[in-house]
PDB file of C-alpha atoms in Angstrom:
ATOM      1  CA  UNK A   7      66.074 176.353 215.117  1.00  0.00           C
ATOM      2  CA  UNK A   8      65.204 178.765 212.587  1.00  0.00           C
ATOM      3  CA  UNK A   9      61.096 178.409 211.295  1.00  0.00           C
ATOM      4  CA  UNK A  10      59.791 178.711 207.680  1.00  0.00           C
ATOM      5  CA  UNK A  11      61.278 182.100 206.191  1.00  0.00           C
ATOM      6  CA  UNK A  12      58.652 183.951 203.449  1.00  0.00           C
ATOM      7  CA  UNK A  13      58.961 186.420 201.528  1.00  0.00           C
ATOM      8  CA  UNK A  14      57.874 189.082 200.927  1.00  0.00           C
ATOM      9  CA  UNK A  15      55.310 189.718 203.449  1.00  0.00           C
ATOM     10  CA  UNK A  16      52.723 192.206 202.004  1.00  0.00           C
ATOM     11  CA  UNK A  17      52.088 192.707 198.273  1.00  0.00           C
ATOM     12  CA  UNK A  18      49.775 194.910 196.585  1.00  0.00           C
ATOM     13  CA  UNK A  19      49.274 194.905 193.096  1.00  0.00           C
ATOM     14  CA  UNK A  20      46.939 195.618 189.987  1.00  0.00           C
ATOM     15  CA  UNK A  21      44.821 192.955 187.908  1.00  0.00           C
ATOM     16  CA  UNK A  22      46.136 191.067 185.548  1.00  0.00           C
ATOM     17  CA  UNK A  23      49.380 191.508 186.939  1.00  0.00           C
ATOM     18  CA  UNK A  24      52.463 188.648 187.970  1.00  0.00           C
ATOM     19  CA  UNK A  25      53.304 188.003 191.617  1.00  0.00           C
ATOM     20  CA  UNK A  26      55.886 185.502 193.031  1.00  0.00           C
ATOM     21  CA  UNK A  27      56.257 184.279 196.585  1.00  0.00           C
ATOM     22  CA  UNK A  28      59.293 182.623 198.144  1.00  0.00           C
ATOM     23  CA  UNK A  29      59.436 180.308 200.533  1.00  0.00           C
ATOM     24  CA  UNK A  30      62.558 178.529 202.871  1.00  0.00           C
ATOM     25  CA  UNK A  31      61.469 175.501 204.859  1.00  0.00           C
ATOM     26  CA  UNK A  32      62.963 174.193 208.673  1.00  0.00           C
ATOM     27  CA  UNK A  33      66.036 172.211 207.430  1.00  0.00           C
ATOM     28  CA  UNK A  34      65.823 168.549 206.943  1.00  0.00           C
ATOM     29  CA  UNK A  35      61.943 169.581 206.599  1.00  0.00           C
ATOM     30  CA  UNK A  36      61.290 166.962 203.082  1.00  0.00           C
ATOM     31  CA  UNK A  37      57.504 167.967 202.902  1.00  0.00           C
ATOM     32  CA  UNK A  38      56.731 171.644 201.980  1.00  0.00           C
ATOM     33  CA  UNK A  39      53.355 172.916 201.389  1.00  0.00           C
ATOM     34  CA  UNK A  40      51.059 175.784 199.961  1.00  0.00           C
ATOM     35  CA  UNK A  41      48.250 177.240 201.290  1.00  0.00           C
ATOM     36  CA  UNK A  42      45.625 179.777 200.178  1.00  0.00           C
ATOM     37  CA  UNK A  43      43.783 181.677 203.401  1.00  0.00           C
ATOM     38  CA  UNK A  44      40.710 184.196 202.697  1.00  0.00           C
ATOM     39  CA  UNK A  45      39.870 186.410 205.015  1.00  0.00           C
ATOM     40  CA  UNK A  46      37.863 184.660 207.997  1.00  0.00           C
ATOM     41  CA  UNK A  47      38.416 181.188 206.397  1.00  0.00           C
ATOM     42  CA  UNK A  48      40.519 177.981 207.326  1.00  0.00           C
ATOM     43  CA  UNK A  49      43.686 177.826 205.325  1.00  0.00           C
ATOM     44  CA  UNK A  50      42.991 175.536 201.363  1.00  0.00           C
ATOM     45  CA  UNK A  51      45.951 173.531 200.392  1.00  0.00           C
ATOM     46  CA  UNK A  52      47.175 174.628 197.130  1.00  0.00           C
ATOM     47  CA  UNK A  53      50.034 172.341 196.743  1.00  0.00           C
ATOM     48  CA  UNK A  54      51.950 169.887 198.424  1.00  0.00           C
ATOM     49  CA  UNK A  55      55.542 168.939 197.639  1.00  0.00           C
ATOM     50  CA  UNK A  56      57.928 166.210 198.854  1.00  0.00           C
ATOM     51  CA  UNK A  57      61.429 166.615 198.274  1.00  0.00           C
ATOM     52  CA  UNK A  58      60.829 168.162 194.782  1.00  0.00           C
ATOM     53  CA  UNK A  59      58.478 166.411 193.654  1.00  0.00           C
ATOM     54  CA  UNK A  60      54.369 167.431 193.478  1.00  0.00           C
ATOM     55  CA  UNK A  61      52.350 164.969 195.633  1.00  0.00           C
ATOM     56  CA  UNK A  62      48.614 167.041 195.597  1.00  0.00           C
ATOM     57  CA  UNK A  63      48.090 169.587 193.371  1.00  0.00           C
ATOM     58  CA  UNK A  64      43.949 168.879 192.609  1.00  0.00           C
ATOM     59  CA  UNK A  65      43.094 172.588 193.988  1.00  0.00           C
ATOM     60  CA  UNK A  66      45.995 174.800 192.525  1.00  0.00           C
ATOM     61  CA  UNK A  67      44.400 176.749 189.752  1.00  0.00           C
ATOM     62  CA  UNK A  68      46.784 175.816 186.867  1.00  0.00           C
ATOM     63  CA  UNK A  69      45.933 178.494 184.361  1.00  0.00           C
ATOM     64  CA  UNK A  70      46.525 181.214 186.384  1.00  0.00           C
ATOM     65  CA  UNK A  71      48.646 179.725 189.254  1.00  0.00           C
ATOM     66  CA  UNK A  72      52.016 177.523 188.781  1.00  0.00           C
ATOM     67  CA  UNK A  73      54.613 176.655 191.838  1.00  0.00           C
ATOM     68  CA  UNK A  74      58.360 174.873 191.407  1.00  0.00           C
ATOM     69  CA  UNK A  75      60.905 173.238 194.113  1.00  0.00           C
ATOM     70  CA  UNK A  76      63.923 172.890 191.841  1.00  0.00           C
ATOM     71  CA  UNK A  77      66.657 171.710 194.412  1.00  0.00           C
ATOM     72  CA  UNK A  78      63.601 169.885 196.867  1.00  0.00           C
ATOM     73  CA  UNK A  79      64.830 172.673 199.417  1.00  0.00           C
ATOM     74  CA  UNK A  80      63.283 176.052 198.454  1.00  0.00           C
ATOM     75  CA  UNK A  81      59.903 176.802 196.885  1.00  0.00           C
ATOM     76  CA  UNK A  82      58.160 179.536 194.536  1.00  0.00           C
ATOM     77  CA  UNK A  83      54.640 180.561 194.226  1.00  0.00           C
ATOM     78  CA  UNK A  84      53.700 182.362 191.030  1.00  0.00           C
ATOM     79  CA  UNK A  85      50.190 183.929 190.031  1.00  0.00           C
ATOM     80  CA  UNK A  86      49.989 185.534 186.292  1.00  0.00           C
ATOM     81  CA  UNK A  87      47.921 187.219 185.467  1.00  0.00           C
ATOM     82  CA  UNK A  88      46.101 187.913 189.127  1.00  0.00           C
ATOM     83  CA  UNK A  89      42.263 188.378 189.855  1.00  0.00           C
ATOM     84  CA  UNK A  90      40.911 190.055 192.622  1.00  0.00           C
ATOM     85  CA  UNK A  91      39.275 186.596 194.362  1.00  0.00           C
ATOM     86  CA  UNK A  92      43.412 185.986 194.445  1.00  0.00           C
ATOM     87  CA  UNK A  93      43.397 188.557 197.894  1.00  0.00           C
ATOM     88  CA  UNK A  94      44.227 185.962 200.493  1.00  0.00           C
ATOM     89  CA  UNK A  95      47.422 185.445 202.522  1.00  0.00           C
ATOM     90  CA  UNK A  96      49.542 182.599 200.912  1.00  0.00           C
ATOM     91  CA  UNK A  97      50.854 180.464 204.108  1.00  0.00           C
ATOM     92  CA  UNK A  98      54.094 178.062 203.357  1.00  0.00           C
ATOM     93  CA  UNK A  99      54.598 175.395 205.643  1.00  0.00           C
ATOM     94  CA  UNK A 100      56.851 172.232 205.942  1.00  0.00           C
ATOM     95  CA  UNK A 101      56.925 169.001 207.676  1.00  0.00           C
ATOM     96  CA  UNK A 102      59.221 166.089 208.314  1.00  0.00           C
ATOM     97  CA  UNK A 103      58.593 163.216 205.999  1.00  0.00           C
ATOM     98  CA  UNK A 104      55.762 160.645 207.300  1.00  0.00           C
ATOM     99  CA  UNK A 105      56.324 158.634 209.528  1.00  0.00           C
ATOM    100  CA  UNK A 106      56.362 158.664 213.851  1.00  0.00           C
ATOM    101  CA  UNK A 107      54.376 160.236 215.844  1.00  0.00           C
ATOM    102  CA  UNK A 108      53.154 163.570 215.716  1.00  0.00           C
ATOM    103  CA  UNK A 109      54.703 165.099 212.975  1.00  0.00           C
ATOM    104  CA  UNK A 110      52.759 168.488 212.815  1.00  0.00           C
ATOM    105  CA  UNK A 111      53.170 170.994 210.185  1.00  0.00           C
ATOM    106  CA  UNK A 112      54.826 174.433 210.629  1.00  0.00           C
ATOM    107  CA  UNK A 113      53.328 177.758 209.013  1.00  0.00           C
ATOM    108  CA  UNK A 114      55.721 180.751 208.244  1.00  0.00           C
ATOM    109  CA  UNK A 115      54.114 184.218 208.775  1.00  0.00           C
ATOM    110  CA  UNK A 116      52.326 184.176 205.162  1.00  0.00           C
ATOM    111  CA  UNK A 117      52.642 186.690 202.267  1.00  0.00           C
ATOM    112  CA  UNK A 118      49.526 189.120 202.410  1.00  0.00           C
ATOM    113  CA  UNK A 119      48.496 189.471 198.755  1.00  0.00           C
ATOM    114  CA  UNK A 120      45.893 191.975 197.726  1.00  0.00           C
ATOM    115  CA  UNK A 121      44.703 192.532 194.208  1.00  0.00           C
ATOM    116  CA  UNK A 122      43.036 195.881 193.164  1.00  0.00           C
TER     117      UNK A 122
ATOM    118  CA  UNK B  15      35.418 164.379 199.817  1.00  0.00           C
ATOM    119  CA  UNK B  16      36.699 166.062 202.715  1.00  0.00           C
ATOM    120  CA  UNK B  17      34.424 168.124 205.012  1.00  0.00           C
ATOM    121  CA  UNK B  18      35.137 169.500 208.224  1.00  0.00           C
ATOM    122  CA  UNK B  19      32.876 171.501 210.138  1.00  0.00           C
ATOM    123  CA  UNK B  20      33.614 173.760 212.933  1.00  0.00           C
ATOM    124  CA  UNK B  21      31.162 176.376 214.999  1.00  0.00           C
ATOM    125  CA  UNK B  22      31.453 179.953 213.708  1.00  0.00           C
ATOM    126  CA  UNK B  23      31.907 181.923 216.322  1.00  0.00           C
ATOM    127  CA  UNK B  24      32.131 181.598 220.163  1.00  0.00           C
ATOM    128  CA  UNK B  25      32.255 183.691 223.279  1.00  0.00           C
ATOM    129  CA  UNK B  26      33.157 183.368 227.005  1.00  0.00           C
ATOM    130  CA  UNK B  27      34.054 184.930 229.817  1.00  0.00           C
ATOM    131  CA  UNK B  28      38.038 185.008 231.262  1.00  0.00           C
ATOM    132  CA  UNK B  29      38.461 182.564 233.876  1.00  0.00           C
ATOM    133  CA  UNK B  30      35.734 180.036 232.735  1.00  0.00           C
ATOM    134  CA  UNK B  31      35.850 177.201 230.578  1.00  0.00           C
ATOM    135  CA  UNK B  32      35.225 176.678 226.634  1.00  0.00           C
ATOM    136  CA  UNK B  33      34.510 173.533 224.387  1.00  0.00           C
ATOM    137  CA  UNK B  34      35.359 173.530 220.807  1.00  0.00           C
ATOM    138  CA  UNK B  35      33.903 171.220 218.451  1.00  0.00           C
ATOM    139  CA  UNK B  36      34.760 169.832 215.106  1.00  0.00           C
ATOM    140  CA  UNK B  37      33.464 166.986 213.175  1.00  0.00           C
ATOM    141  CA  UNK B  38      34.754 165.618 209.883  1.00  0.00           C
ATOM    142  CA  UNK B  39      33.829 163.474 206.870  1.00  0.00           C
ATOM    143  CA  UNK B  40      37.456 162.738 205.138  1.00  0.00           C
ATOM    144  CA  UNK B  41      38.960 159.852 203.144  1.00  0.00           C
ATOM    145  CA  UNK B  42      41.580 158.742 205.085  1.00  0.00           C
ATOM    146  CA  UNK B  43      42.588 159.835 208.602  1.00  0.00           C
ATOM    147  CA  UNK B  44      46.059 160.031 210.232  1.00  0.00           C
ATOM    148  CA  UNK B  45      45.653 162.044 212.998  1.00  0.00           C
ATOM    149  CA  UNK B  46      43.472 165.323 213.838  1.00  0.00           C
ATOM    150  CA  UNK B  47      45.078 168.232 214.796  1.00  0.00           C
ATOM    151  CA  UNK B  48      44.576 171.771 216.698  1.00  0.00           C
ATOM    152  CA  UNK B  49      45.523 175.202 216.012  1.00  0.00           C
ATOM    153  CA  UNK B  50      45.738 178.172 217.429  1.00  0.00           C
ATOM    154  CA  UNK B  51      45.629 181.339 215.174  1.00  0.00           C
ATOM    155  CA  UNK B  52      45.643 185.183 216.282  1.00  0.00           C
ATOM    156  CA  UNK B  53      44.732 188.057 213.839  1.00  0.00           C
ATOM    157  CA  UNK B  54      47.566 188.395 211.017  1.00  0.00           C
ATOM    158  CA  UNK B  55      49.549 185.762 212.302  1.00  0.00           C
ATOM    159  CA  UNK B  56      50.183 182.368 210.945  1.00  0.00           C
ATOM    160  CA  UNK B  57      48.787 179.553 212.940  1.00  0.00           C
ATOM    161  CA  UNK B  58      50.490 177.734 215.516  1.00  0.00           C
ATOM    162  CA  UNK B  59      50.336 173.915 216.777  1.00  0.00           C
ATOM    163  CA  UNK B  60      48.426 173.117 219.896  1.00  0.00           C
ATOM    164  CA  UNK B  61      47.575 169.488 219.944  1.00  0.00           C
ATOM    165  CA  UNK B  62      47.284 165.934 218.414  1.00  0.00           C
ATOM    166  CA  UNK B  63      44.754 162.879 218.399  1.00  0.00           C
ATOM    167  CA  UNK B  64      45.205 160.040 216.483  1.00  0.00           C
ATOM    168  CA  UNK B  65      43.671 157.396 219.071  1.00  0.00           C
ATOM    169  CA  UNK B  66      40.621 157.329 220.527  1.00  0.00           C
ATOM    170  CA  UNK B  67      40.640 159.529 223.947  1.00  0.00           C
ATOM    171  CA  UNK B  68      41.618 162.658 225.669  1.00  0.00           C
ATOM    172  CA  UNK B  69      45.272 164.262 225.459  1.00  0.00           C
ATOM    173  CA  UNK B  70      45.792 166.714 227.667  1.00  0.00           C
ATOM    174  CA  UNK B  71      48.519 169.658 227.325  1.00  0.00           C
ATOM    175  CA  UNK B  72      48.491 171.945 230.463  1.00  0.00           C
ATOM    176  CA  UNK B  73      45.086 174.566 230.275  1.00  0.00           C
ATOM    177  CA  UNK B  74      44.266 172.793 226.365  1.00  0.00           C
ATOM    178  CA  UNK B  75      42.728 169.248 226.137  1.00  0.00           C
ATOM    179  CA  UNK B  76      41.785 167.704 223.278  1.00  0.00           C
ATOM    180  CA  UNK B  77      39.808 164.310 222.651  1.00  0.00           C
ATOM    181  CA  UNK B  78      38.484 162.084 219.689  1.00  0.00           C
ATOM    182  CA  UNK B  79      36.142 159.671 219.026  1.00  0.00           C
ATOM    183  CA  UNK B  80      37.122 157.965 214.941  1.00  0.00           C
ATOM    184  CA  UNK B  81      33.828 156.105 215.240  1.00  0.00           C
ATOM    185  CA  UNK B  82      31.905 159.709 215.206  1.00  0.00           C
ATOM    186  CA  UNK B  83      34.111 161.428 213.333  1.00  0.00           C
ATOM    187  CA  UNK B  84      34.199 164.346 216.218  1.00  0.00           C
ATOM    188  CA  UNK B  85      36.908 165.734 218.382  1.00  0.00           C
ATOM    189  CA  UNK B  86      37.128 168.766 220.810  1.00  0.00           C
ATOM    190  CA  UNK B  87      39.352 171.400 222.008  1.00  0.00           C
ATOM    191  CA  UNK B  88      38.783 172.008 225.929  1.00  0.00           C
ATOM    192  CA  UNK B  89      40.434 175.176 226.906  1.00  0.00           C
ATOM    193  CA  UNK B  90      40.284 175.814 231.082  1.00  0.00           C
ATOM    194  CA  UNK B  91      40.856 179.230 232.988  1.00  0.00           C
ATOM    195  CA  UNK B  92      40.942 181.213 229.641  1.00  0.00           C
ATOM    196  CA  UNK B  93      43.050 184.295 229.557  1.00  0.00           C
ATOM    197  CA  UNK B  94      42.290 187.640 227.243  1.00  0.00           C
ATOM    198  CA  UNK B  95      45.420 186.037 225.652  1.00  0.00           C
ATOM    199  CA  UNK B  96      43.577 183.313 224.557  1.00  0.00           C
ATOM    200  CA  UNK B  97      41.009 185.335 222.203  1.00  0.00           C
ATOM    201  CA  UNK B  98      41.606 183.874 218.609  1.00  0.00           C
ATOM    202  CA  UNK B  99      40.884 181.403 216.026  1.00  0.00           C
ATOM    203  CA  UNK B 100      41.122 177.382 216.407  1.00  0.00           C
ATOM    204  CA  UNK B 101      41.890 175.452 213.065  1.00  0.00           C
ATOM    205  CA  UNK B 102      40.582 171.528 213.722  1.00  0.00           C
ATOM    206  CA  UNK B 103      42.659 170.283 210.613  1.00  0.00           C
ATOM    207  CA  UNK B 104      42.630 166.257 209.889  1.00  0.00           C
ATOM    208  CA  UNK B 105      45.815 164.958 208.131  1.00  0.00           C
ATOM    209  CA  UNK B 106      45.767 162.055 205.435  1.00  0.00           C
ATOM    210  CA  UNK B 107      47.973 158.610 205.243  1.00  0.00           C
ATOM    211  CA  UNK B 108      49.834 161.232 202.464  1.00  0.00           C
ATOM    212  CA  UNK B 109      50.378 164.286 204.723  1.00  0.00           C
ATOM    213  CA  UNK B 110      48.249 166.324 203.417  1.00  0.00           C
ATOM    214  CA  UNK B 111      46.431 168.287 206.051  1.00  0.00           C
ATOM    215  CA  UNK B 112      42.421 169.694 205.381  1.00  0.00           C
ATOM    216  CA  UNK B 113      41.443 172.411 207.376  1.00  0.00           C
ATOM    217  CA  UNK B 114      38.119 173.313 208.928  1.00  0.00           C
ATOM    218  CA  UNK B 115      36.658 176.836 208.055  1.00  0.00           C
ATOM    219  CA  UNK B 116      38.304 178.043 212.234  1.00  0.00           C
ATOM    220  CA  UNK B 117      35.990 178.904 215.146  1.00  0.00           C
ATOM    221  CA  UNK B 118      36.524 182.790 216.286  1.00  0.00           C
ATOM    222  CA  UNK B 119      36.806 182.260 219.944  1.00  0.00           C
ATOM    223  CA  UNK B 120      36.353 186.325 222.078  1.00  0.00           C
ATOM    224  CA  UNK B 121      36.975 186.165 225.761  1.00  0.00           C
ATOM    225  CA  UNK B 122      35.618 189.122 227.633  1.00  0.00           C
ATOM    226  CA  UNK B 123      36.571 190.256 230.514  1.00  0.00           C
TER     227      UNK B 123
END
């Protein structure tokens, strides 16, 4: 079974500029999340989807941070303009919809993003 | 609010035994999970409570108590391999999973 595909995996750009982030959850996976992890920190949910629509967004930063799931299959992440607090690796995960037992999330390999 | 706290930093010695703890003030629990997370790599599930007890999963254990608010990760006979960080994360009736800041477990030789 293939796991949560992200791209692209390391990023480096200026202030002020745009980044996007793709991400491709397990098939059949309805709930798809973001998360924001700083260096030596627990991963901070950004946003939380199911199917296509937003379920929690209270932490995203709107002004600067916006994130779509068009077809309730694949997601994007977009920062514009970035800041340097933004250096963090941006972890996509997915679940199955609630219900049974269990029903643990599943982290790609993250998107290293670091702002200079 | 939602507040999970975890110890910083641990060490111990291959071969020997560790206990992880993590208490947590959230609204709403459905279950408190476990994971395991080595340097530059995402993290990876290791176990689940969502009744009262211990669950045990080969050399990891994990228990719960809802009426504290506390659970641990027991890890037995730790390997080098086992050096990393462990995410206590509790999940909500929606889904949506909090994590704890991660305790940096180093196991010396």
């Amino acid at each position: 079974e293939a796991g949560v595909a992200q791209s692209p995996r390391y990023k480096i750009i200026e202030k002020r500029q745009s980044v996007a982030f793709w991400c491709n959850p397990i098939s059949g996976h309805a709930t798809l999340y973001w998360y924001q992890q700083i260096l030596g920190q627990g991963p901070k949910l950004l946003i939380q989807f199911q199917n296509n629509g937003v379920v929690d967004d209270s932490q995203l930063p709107k002004d600067r941070f916006s994130a779509e799931r068009l077809k309730g299959v694949d997601s994007t992440l977009k920062i514009q303009p970035a800041k340097l607090e933004d250096s963090a690796v941006y972890l996509c995960a997915s679940s199955l919809a609630p219900g049974g037992r269990g029903n643990t999330i599943y982290f790609g390999e993250g998107s290293w993003l670091t702002v200079v | 609010g939602q507040n999970i706290d975890q110890p910083t930093e641990m060490t111990a010695t291959e071969g020997a035994i560790v206990q992880i703890n993590c208490t947590y003030q959230t609204s709403g629990f459905n279950g408190l999970f476990w994971y395991q997370q080595h340097a530059g790599e995402a993290p990876t599930f290791l176990s689940y409570n969502v009744l009262d007890g211990l669950e045990e999963k080969g050399r990891f254990s994990s228990f719960l108590s809802r009426s504290k608010g506390y659970s641990y990760l027991l890890l037995k006979e730790l390997q080098m391999k086992d050096s990393a960080s462990y995410l206590c994360a509790v999940r909500s009736p929606q889904q949506n999973f909090v994590f704890g800041p991660g305790t940096r477990l180093s196991v010396l030789p």
